[in-house]
């Protein structure tokens, strides 16, 4: 194996020096249930993965208050409607999902990523073969880490 491909014995770290495994203890809101991050799974046949077919919002929480949550969620629903993606959860259920995810992860200041994929389908391009959209909410600490990771690349 060339030296550029040799594996290191040191665990990979992110910009803050934390091992990515530290995120495994986080809880993810996945299709209406809080699950351990390392247990959340999206199918390799999900059109969100295969074709980028889905919608998302990046949201922030500051001191326990989600910044313009209703505005973000309305935009998510508008985006889903524009690509004819049926939402499996109501706006109110997603609001509660965000709150539950923040609470479960003991986060008052956080970056929140809410994603809705088209769901599992065939390898063909027809989005209407897809069943059961995957909806998930991830939270992580709000920090300079996100900015410094971008600047280091």
N, CA, C and O atoms as a DFTB+ gen file, in Angstrom:
612 C
 N C O
     1  1       0.857      -1.171       0.000
     2  2       0.000       0.000       0.000
     3  2       0.898       1.227       0.000
     4  3       1.820       1.309       0.811
     5  1       0.647       2.202      -0.906
     6  2       1.452       3.422      -0.920
     7  2       1.333       4.161       0.405
     8  3       0.311       4.080       1.087
     9  1       2.376       4.872       0.755
    10  2       2.389       5.559       2.052
    11  2       1.264       6.573       2.166
    12  3       0.794       6.844       3.271
    13  1       0.820       7.144       1.041
    14  2      -0.280       8.110       1.128
    15  2      -1.593       7.442       1.510
    16  3      -2.527       8.119       1.938
    17  1      -1.677       6.112       1.360
    18  2      -2.899       5.401       1.714
    19  2      -2.747       4.619       3.012
    20  3      -3.693       3.968       3.454
    21  1      -1.587       4.675       3.617
    22  2      -1.355       3.922       4.849
    23  2      -2.284       4.412       5.940
    24  3      -2.516       5.613       6.079
    25  1      -2.811       3.481       6.710
    26  2      -3.714       3.873       7.788
    27  2      -2.912       4.315       8.996
    28  3      -1.814       3.823       9.253
    29  1      -3.476       5.236       9.716
    30  2      -2.846       5.764      10.911
    31  2      -3.424       5.050      12.127
    32  3      -4.576       4.617      12.111
    33  1      -2.631       4.932      13.164
    34  2      -3.136       4.323      14.390
    35  2      -3.857       5.353      15.243
    36  3      -4.552       4.998      16.195
    37  1      -3.697       6.616      14.911
    38  2      -4.353       7.672      15.658
    39  2      -5.766       7.866      15.128
    40  3      -5.985       7.895      13.917
    41  1      -6.722       8.000      16.040
    42  2      -8.117       8.200      15.633
    43  2      -8.259       9.544      14.941
    44  3      -7.644      10.521      15.369
    45  1      -9.065       9.619      13.870
    46  2      -9.271      10.903      13.210
    47  2      -9.999      11.859      14.147
    48  3     -10.800      11.443      14.984
    49  1      -9.710      13.130      13.993
    50  2     -10.369      14.144      14.812
    51  2     -10.909      15.235      13.917
    52  3     -10.504      15.366      12.761
    53  1     -11.830      16.019      14.459
    54  2     -12.324      17.176      13.730
    55  2     -11.540      18.397      14.187
    56  3     -10.559      18.267      14.919
    57  1     -11.967      19.588      13.759
    58  2     -11.221      20.806      14.058
    59  2     -11.087      21.074      15.553
    60  3     -10.111      21.692      15.979
    61  1     -12.041      20.626      16.350
    62  2     -11.980      20.876      17.787
    63  2     -11.128      19.841      18.510
    64  3     -10.918      19.945      19.718
    65  1     -10.631      18.833      17.772
    66  2      -9.832      17.794      18.397
    67  2     -10.650      16.645      18.947
    68  3     -10.089      15.681      19.467
    69  1     -11.995      16.732      18.839
    70  2     -12.851      15.658      19.331
    71  2     -12.938      14.555      18.283
    72  3     -13.028      14.825      17.085
    73  1     -12.910      13.329      18.742
    74  2     -13.086      12.207      17.826
    75  2     -14.526      12.185      17.344
    76  3     -15.433      12.474      18.125
    77  1     -14.772      11.844      16.051
    78  2     -16.147      11.783      15.551
    79  2     -17.022      10.827      16.344
    80  3     -18.242      10.991      16.364
    81  1     -16.432       9.834      16.998
    82  2     -17.215       8.887      17.784
    83  2     -17.983       9.578      18.906
    84  3     -18.988       9.051      19.382
    85  1     -17.523      10.745      19.329
    86  2     -18.217      11.475      20.390
    87  2     -19.641      11.817      19.980
    88  3     -20.514      11.969      20.834
    89  1     -19.878      11.938      18.697
    90  2     -21.224      12.250      18.211
    91  2     -22.149      11.046      18.298
    92  3     -23.368      11.209      18.242
    93  1     -21.610       9.855      18.433
    94  2     -22.446       8.661      18.491
    95  2     -23.369       8.668      19.703
    96  3     -24.399       7.994      19.698
    97  1     -23.015       9.415      20.732
    98  2     -23.868       9.457      21.912
    99  2     -25.048      10.410      21.730
   100  3     -25.939      10.458      22.578
   101  1     -25.063      11.166      20.636
   102  2     -26.179      12.067      20.370
   103  2     -27.427      11.286      19.988
   104  3     -27.350      10.173      19.467
   105  1     -28.558      11.882      20.252
   106  2     -29.845      11.314      19.840
   107  2     -30.318      12.034      18.582
   108  3     -30.214      13.256      18.473
   109  1     -30.831      11.268      17.648
   110  2     -31.360      11.778      16.392
   111  2     -32.865      11.531      16.385
   112  3     -33.317      10.450      16.761
   113  1     -33.631      12.512      15.966
   114  2     -35.066      12.322      15.775
   115  2     -35.211      11.754      14.371
   116  3     -34.968      12.449      13.384
   117  1     -35.606      10.495      14.286
   118  2     -35.662       9.802      12.997
   119  2     -37.057       9.226      12.803
   120  3     -37.462       8.303      13.510
   121  1     -37.782       9.773      11.847
   122  2     -39.148       9.330      11.555
   123  2     -40.023       9.248      12.805
   124  3     -40.777       8.294      12.997
   125  1     -39.904      10.271      13.646
   126  2     -40.785      10.390      14.803
   127  2     -40.283       9.766      16.091
   128  3     -40.960       9.845      17.117
   129  1     -39.109       9.148      16.060
   130  2     -38.554       8.499      17.249
   131  2     -37.147       9.030      17.530
   132  3     -36.382       9.293      16.602
   133  1     -36.812       9.185      18.805
   134  2     -35.441       9.517      19.162
   135  2     -34.630       8.238      19.202
   136  3     -34.979       7.295      19.911
   137  1     -33.538       8.204      18.435
   138  2     -32.674       7.027      18.381
   139  2     -31.224       7.469      18.545
   140  3     -30.882       8.625      18.293
   141  1     -30.381       6.538      18.968
   142  2     -28.950       6.831      19.063
   143  2     -28.421       7.131      17.663
   144  3     -28.837       6.502      16.691
   145  1     -27.509       8.086      17.563
   146  2     -26.972       8.489      16.264
   147  2     -26.412       7.308      15.483
   148  3     -26.568       7.237      14.264
   149  1     -25.765       6.389      16.174
   150  2     -25.175       5.253      15.460
   151  2     -26.212       4.205      15.066
   152  3     -25.869       3.208      14.430
   153  1     -27.477       4.418      15.435
   154  2     -28.556       3.505      15.055
   155  2     -29.454       4.080      13.957
   156  3     -30.276       3.356      13.394
   157  1     -29.310       5.354      13.649
   158  2     -30.129       5.990      12.616
   159  2     -29.625       5.534      11.250
   160  3     -28.429       5.613      10.969
   161  1     -30.531       5.058      10.405
   162  2     -30.150       4.511       9.101
   163  2     -31.078       4.990       7.993
   164  3     -32.300       5.007       8.146
   165  1     -30.479       5.374       6.889
   166  2     -31.210       5.684       5.664
   167  2     -30.784       4.637       4.648
   168  3     -29.594       4.347       4.520
   169  1     -31.734       4.071       3.929
   170  2     -31.454       3.035       2.945
   171  2     -30.568       3.547       1.809
   172  3     -30.659       4.711       1.420
   173  1     -29.726       2.685       1.291
   174  2     -28.920       3.049       0.121
   175  2     -29.804       3.207      -1.113
   176  3     -29.347       3.737      -2.126
   177  1     -31.045       2.765      -1.053
   178  2     -31.998       2.949      -2.142
   179  2     -32.864       4.196      -1.965
   180  3     -33.786       4.423      -2.748
   181  1     -32.577       4.997      -0.955
   182  2     -33.318       6.224      -0.722
   183  2     -32.944       7.234      -1.808
   184  3     -31.763       7.468      -2.064
   185  1     -33.939       7.819      -2.435
   186  2     -33.687       8.769      -3.520
   187  2     -33.005      10.047      -3.037
   188  3     -32.420      10.778      -3.836
   189  1     -33.076      10.316      -1.750
   190  2     -32.315      11.438      -1.209
   191  2     -30.824      11.189      -1.345
   192  3     -30.060      12.111      -1.633
   193  1     -30.414       9.971      -1.144
   194  2     -29.007       9.585      -1.289
   195  2     -28.639       9.398      -2.757
   196  3     -27.607       9.895      -3.208
   197  1     -29.475       8.690      -3.496
   198  2     -29.152       8.367      -4.886
   199  2     -29.200       9.576      -5.812
   200  3     -28.373       9.699      -6.715
   201  1     -30.171      10.478      -5.592
   202  2     -30.390      11.566      -6.539
   203  2     -30.455      12.951      -5.903
   204  3     -30.743      13.934      -6.586
   205  1     -30.192      13.035      -4.613
   206  2     -30.294      14.330      -3.930
   207  2     -31.730      14.824      -3.869
   208  3     -31.981      16.028      -3.848
   209  1     -32.669      13.888      -3.842
   210  2     -34.087      14.212      -3.913
   211  2     -34.656      14.378      -2.507
   212  3     -35.042      13.407      -1.856
   213  1     -34.696      15.600      -2.065
   214  2     -35.200      15.884      -0.738
   215  2     -35.058      17.361      -0.430
   216  3     -34.649      18.150      -1.281
   217  1     -35.399      17.724       0.787
   218  2     -35.316      19.110       1.235
   219  2     -34.678      19.137       2.625
   220  3     -34.701      18.146       3.355
   221  1     -34.112      20.284       2.970
   222  2     -33.518      20.409       4.306
   223  2     -33.550      21.860       4.743
   224  3     -33.712      22.774       3.935
   225  1     -33.391      22.044       6.038
   226  2     -33.238      23.373       6.627
   227  2     -32.116      23.310       7.646
   228  3     -32.008      22.349       8.408
   229  1     -31.292      24.327       7.657
   230  2     -30.296      24.529       8.698
   231  2     -30.815      25.599       9.641
   232  3     -31.101      26.717       9.213
   233  1     -30.938      25.276      10.903
   234  2     -31.599      26.146      11.879
   235  2     -30.664      26.316      13.075
   236  3     -29.814      25.459      13.317
   237  1     -30.804      27.387      13.809
   238  2     -30.000      27.615      15.018
   239  2     -30.896      27.775      16.237
   240  3     -32.023      28.265      16.160
   241  1     -30.346      27.341      17.366
   242  2     -30.974      27.603      18.662
   243  2     -29.985      28.422      19.474
   244  3     -28.797      28.104      19.535
   245  1     -30.486      29.473      20.092
   246  2     -29.673      30.350      20.934
   247  2     -30.328      30.436      22.307
   248  3     -31.484      30.842      22.429
   249  1     -29.584      30.052      23.334
   250  2     -30.062      30.147      24.708
   251  2     -31.449      29.500      24.878
   252  3     -32.324      30.040      25.555
   253  1     -31.621      28.343      24.251
   254  2     -32.847      27.581      24.405
   255  2     -33.983      27.985      23.490
   256  3     -35.032      27.341      23.500
   257  1     -33.808      29.037      22.692
   258  2     -34.861      29.480      21.769
   259  2     -34.427      29.187      20.338
   260  3     -33.336      29.566      19.912
   261  1     -35.308      28.504      19.604
   262  2     -35.021      28.189      18.205
   263  2     -35.326      29.431      17.368
   264  3     -36.437      29.962      17.389
   265  1     -34.314      29.874      16.636
   266  2     -34.407      31.112      15.857
   267  2     -35.337      30.924      14.660
   268  3     -35.074      30.104      13.780
   269  1     -36.428      31.694      14.637
   270  2     -37.390      31.705      13.538
   271  2     -37.810      30.301      13.096
   272  3     -37.844      29.997      11.903
   273  1     -38.129      29.449      14.082
   274  2     -38.465      28.064      13.784
   275  2     -39.636      27.965      12.804
   276  3     -39.558      27.220      11.827
   277  1     -40.693      28.687      13.046
   278  2     -41.882      28.594      12.186
   279  2     -41.533      29.025      10.751
   280  3     -42.002      28.410       9.794
   281  1     -40.732      30.054      10.598
   282  2     -40.313      30.518       9.271
   283  2     -39.526      29.428       8.550
   284  3     -39.763      29.162       7.371
   285  1     -38.592      28.802       9.257
   286  2     -37.800      27.719       8.660
   287  2     -38.697      26.552       8.239
   288  3     -38.539      26.000       7.150
   289  1     -39.631      26.186       9.106
   290  2     -40.486      25.036       8.801
   291  2     -41.440      25.336       7.648
   292  3     -41.699      24.460       6.823
   293  1     -41.960      26.544       7.580
   294  2     -42.818      26.898       6.449
   295  2     -42.024      26.831       5.145
   296  3     -42.538      26.367       4.128
   297  1     -40.779      27.292       5.174
   298  2     -39.939      27.214       3.973
   299  2     -39.672      25.764       3.592
   300  3     -39.667      25.425       2.408
   301  1     -39.449      24.907       4.583
   302  2     -39.250      23.477       4.323
   303  2     -40.480      22.891       3.627
   304  3     -40.351      22.163       2.642
   305  1     -41.663      23.207       4.135
   306  2     -42.896      22.699       3.536
   307  2     -43.105      23.259       2.130
   308  3     -43.564      22.542       1.240
   309  1     -42.769      24.540       1.923
   310  2     -42.870      25.137       0.587
   311  2     -41.919      24.444      -0.385
   312  3     -42.285      24.162      -1.527
   313  1     -40.705      24.172       0.071
   314  2     -39.719      23.479      -0.770
   315  2     -40.202      22.077      -1.123
   316  3     -40.087      21.644      -2.270
   317  1     -40.744      21.368      -0.132
   318  2     -41.255      20.012      -0.371
   319  2     -42.403      20.056      -1.383
   320  3     -42.471      19.229      -2.293
   321  1     -43.290      21.015      -1.216
   322  2     -44.424      21.141      -2.139
   323  2     -43.922      21.412      -3.566
   324  3     -44.480      20.889      -4.531
   325  1     -42.869      22.227      -3.696
   326  2     -42.370      22.585      -5.024
   327  2     -41.778      21.386      -5.770
   328  3     -41.741      21.388      -7.000
   329  1     -41.318      20.371      -5.049
   330  2     -40.806      19.160      -5.717
   331  2     -41.769      17.986      -5.567
   332  3     -41.417      16.838      -5.838
   333  1     -42.991      18.293      -5.131
   334  2     -44.054      17.296      -4.965
   335  2     -43.632      16.163      -4.028
   336  3     -43.871      14.986      -4.296
   337  1     -43.000      16.557      -2.925
   338  2     -42.578      15.617      -1.892
   339  2     -43.605      15.650      -0.766
   340  3     -43.797      16.685      -0.127
   341  1     -44.251      14.541      -0.527
   342  2     -45.249      14.461       0.542
   343  2     -44.547      14.401       1.896
   344  3     -43.628      13.609       2.104
   345  1     -44.998      15.251       2.804
   346  2     -44.441      15.293       4.146
   347  2     -45.239      14.331       5.029
   348  3     -46.470      14.361       5.033
   349  1     -44.544      13.493       5.766
   350  2     -45.196      12.515       6.643
   351  2     -45.535      13.084       8.020
   352  3     -46.253      12.453       8.796
   353  1     -45.016      14.276       8.322
   354  2     -45.247      14.890       9.629
   355  2     -45.773      16.301       9.425
   356  3     -45.451      16.962       8.438
   357  1     -46.585      16.750      10.370
   358  2     -47.112      18.116      10.308
   359  2     -46.052      19.098      10.786
   360  3     -45.052      18.719      11.395
   361  1     -46.298      20.356      10.495
   362  2     -45.405      21.411      10.971
   363  2     -45.293      21.360      12.489
   364  3     -44.199      21.505      13.036
   365  1     -46.405      21.157      13.166
   366  2     -46.410      21.106      14.637
   367  2     -45.618      19.898      15.150
   368  3     -44.922      20.001      16.160
   369  1     -45.720      18.771      14.470
   370  2     -44.946      17.586      14.884
   371  2     -43.446      17.827      14.712
   372  3     -42.647      17.386      15.538
   373  1     -43.065      18.522      13.647
   374  2     -41.646      18.824      13.448
   375  2     -41.147      19.845      14.467
   376  3     -40.011      19.755      14.932
   377  1     -41.992      20.811      14.814
   378  2     -41.629      21.753      15.884
   379  2     -41.333      20.985      17.170
   380  3     -40.321      21.225      17.828
   381  1     -42.217      20.069      17.517
   382  2     -42.019      19.282      18.733
   383  2     -40.800      18.380      18.601
   384  3     -40.065      18.186      19.569
   385  1     -40.579      17.829      17.417
   386  2     -39.400      17.002      17.184
   387  2     -38.107      17.771      17.404
   388  3     -37.151      17.241      17.969
   389  1     -38.081      19.015      16.959
   390  2     -36.900      19.860      17.181
   391  2     -36.702      20.083      18.675
   392  3     -35.592      19.928      19.186
   393  1     -37.764      20.444      19.370
   394  2     -37.658      20.669      20.823
   395  2     -37.206      19.396      21.545
   396  3     -36.333      19.440      22.412
   397  1     -37.806      18.269      21.177
   398  2     -37.453      16.993      21.817
   399  2     -35.990      16.630      21.570
   400  3     -35.312      16.120      22.462
   401  1     -35.510      16.893      20.361
   402  2     -34.119      16.555      20.021
   403  2     -33.150      17.441      20.795
   404  3     -32.127      16.964      21.286
   405  1     -33.468      18.726      20.903
   406  2     -32.631      19.626      21.702
   407  2     -32.587      19.166      23.158
   408  3     -31.516      19.110      23.762
   409  1     -33.738      18.840      23.713
   410  2     -33.821      18.398      25.105
   411  2     -33.069      17.090      25.315
   412  3     -32.311      16.956      26.276
   413  1     -33.273      16.129      24.424
   414  2     -32.631      14.818      24.560
   415  2     -31.107      14.918      24.519
   416  3     -30.407      14.085      25.093
   417  1     -30.603      15.944      23.836
   418  2     -29.161      16.126      23.709
   419  2     -28.627      17.225      24.629
   420  3     -27.461      17.610      24.547
   421  1     -29.507      17.722      25.509
   422  2     -29.120      18.748      26.473
   423  2     -28.441      19.940      25.793
   424  3     -27.377      20.393      26.215
   425  1     -29.083      20.435      24.728
   426  2     -28.524      21.548      23.958
   427  2     -29.436      22.768      24.069
   428  3     -30.639      22.682      23.822
   429  1     -28.854      23.886      24.438
   430  2     -29.565      25.165      24.442
   431  2     -29.058      26.037      23.298
   432  3     -29.814      26.829      22.735
   433  1     -27.795      25.894      22.960
   434  2     -27.187      26.577      21.820
   435  2     -26.778      25.480      20.848
   436  3     -25.938      24.640      21.169
   437  1     -27.371      25.490      19.665
   438  2     -27.142      24.348      18.779
   439  2     -27.345      24.721      17.323
   440  3     -28.031      25.687      16.989
   441  1     -26.727      23.925      16.477
   442  2     -27.011      23.916      15.050
   443  2     -27.964      22.749      14.831
   444  3     -27.708      21.643      15.308
   445  1     -29.039      22.979      14.128
   446  2     -30.077      21.972      13.898
   447  2     -30.166      21.728      12.395
   448  3     -30.261      22.678      11.617
   449  1     -30.136      20.481      11.987
   450  2     -30.324      20.131      10.576
   451  2     -31.548      19.241      10.483
   452  3     -31.582      18.150      11.052
   453  1     -32.556      19.717       9.759
   454  2     -33.781      18.961       9.532
   455  2     -33.793      18.548       8.059
   456  3     -33.737      19.400       7.172
   457  1     -33.863      17.257       7.807
   458  2     -33.822      16.723       6.439
   459  2     -35.035      15.842       6.175
   460  3     -35.486      15.099       7.046
   461  1     -35.550      15.941       4.961
   462  2     -36.614      15.056       4.502
   463  2     -36.189      14.542       3.133
   464  3     -35.999      15.326       2.203
   465  1     -36.041      13.231       3.010
   466  2     -35.679      12.643       1.727
   467  2     -36.918      12.076       1.057
   468  3     -37.952      11.897       1.701
   469  1     -36.815      11.797      -0.215
   470  2     -37.944      11.248      -0.964
   471  2     -38.351       9.877      -0.434
   472  3     -39.533       9.533      -0.436
   473  1     -37.379       9.103       0.014
   474  2     -37.682       7.770       0.520
   475  2     -37.119       6.690      -0.389
   476  3     -36.505       6.976      -1.417
   477  1     -37.336       5.457       0.005
   478  2     -36.804       4.303      -0.714
   479  2     -37.596       4.047      -1.981
   480  3     -38.827       4.031      -1.973
   481  1     -36.868       3.847      -3.069
   482  2     -37.500       3.557      -4.347
   483  2     -36.614       2.656      -5.185
   484  3     -35.712       1.993      -4.673
   485  1     -36.883       2.644      -6.465
   486  2     -36.086       1.836      -7.396
   487  2     -34.883       2.654      -7.854
   488  3     -34.755       3.828      -7.505
   489  1     -34.010       2.037      -8.629
   490  2     -32.872       2.768      -9.175
   491  2     -33.284       3.691     -10.316
   492  3     -32.480       4.503     -10.773
   493  1     -34.506       3.579     -10.775
   494  2     -34.997       4.482     -11.807
   495  2     -35.225       5.879     -11.263
   496  3     -35.226       6.096     -10.051
   497  1     -35.417       6.822     -12.171
   498  2     -35.568       8.222     -11.783
   499  2     -36.969       8.604     -11.327
   500  3     -37.158       9.692     -10.782
   501  1     -37.946       7.747     -11.534
   502  2     -39.326       8.087     -11.192
   503  2     -39.475       8.259      -9.684
   504  3     -39.370       7.281      -8.943
   505  1     -39.722       9.498      -9.210
   506  2     -39.824       9.729      -7.773
   507  2     -41.090       9.138      -7.161
   508  3     -41.173       8.979      -5.943
   509  1     -42.069       8.814      -7.989
   510  2     -43.341       8.348      -7.458
   511  2     -43.338       6.857      -7.130
   512  3     -44.349       6.317      -6.680
   513  1     -42.200       6.188      -7.356
   514  2     -42.058       4.799      -6.902
   515  2     -41.604       4.760      -5.446
   516  3     -41.608       3.702      -4.818
   517  1     -41.218       5.903      -4.919
   518  2     -40.672       5.967      -3.560
   519  2     -41.773       5.900      -2.520
   520  3     -42.848       6.478      -2.677
   521  1     -41.474       5.185      -1.466
   522  2     -42.399       5.054      -0.345
   523  2     -41.697       5.543       0.915
   524  3     -40.478       5.430       1.046
   525  1     -42.471       6.078       1.823
   526  2     -41.991       6.429       3.159
   527  2     -40.776       7.356       3.142
   528  3     -39.632       6.910       3.233
   529  1     -41.047       8.624       3.026
   530  2     -39.979       9.611       3.124
   531  2     -39.235       9.429       4.449
   532  3     -39.838       9.081       5.465
   533  1     -37.940       9.663       4.430
   534  2     -37.148       9.628       5.665
   535  2     -37.050      11.058       6.194
   536  3     -36.624      11.964       5.478
   537  1     -37.446      11.251       7.442
   538  2     -37.403      12.568       8.066
   539  2     -36.525      12.476       9.299
   540  3     -36.759      11.647      10.178
   541  1     -35.500      13.341       9.360
   542  2     -34.645      13.289      10.535
   543  2     -34.164      14.667      10.944
   544  3     -34.030      15.583      10.134
   545  1     -33.905      14.772      12.265
   546  2     -33.437      16.019      12.873
   547  2     -32.173      15.697      13.647
   548  3     -32.150      14.806      14.496
   549  1     -31.122      16.442      13.337
   550  2     -29.826      16.279      14.008
   551  2     -29.507      17.600      14.698
   552  3     -29.727      18.667      14.125
   553  1     -29.000      17.540      15.904
   554  2     -28.502      18.749      16.569
   555  2     -27.051      18.527      16.970
   556  3     -26.625      17.412      17.270
   557  1     -26.322      19.612      16.964
   558  2     -24.937      19.565      17.399
   559  2     -24.620      20.901      18.060
   560  3     -25.345      21.880      17.880
   561  1     -23.555      20.933      18.808
   562  2     -23.175      22.162      19.490
   563  2     -22.977      23.281      18.488
   564  3     -22.403      23.092      17.416
   565  1     -23.458      24.433      18.857
   566  2     -23.209      25.633      18.061
   567  2     -21.857      26.160      18.491
   568  3     -21.675      26.560      19.640
   569  1     -20.919      26.160      17.577
   570  2     -19.582      26.598      17.943
   571  2     -18.860      27.121      16.720
   572  3     -19.375      27.081      15.603
   573  1     -17.685      27.599      16.950
   574  2     -16.839      28.055      15.853
   575  2     -16.290      26.874      15.065
   576  3     -15.695      27.056      14.003
   577  1     -16.487      25.670      15.578
   578  2     -15.994      24.467      14.918
   579  2     -16.479      24.395      13.473
   580  3     -15.703      24.066      12.575
   581  1     -17.763      24.702      13.241
   582  2     -18.322      24.607      11.901
   583  2     -17.591      25.552      10.951
   584  3     -17.260      25.177       9.826
   585  1     -17.342      26.778      11.407
   586  2     -16.645      27.762      10.588
   587  2     -15.194      27.365      10.393
   588  3     -14.687      27.445       9.274
   589  1     -14.510      26.941      11.444
   590  2     -13.090      26.617      11.313
   591  2     -12.872      25.384      10.450
   592  3     -11.846      25.282       9.778
   593  1     -13.823      24.433      10.453
   594  2     -13.698      23.270       9.574
   595  2     -13.748      23.711       8.111
   596  3     -12.993      23.202       7.283
   597  1     -14.636      24.654       7.791
   598  2     -14.739      25.131       6.416
   599  2     -13.484      25.882       6.000
   600  3     -13.003      25.725       4.878
   601  1     -12.959      26.692       6.898
   602  2     -11.788      27.501       6.571
   603  2     -10.536      26.659       6.408
   604  3      -9.603      27.086       5.728
   605  1     -10.482      25.470       7.012
   606  2      -9.277      24.654       6.943
   607  2      -9.208      23.821       5.666
   608  3      -8.208      23.146       5.422
   609  1     -10.271      23.863       4.842
   610  2     -10.274      23.034       3.623
   611  2     -10.026      23.842       2.387
   612  3      -9.998      23.293       1.286
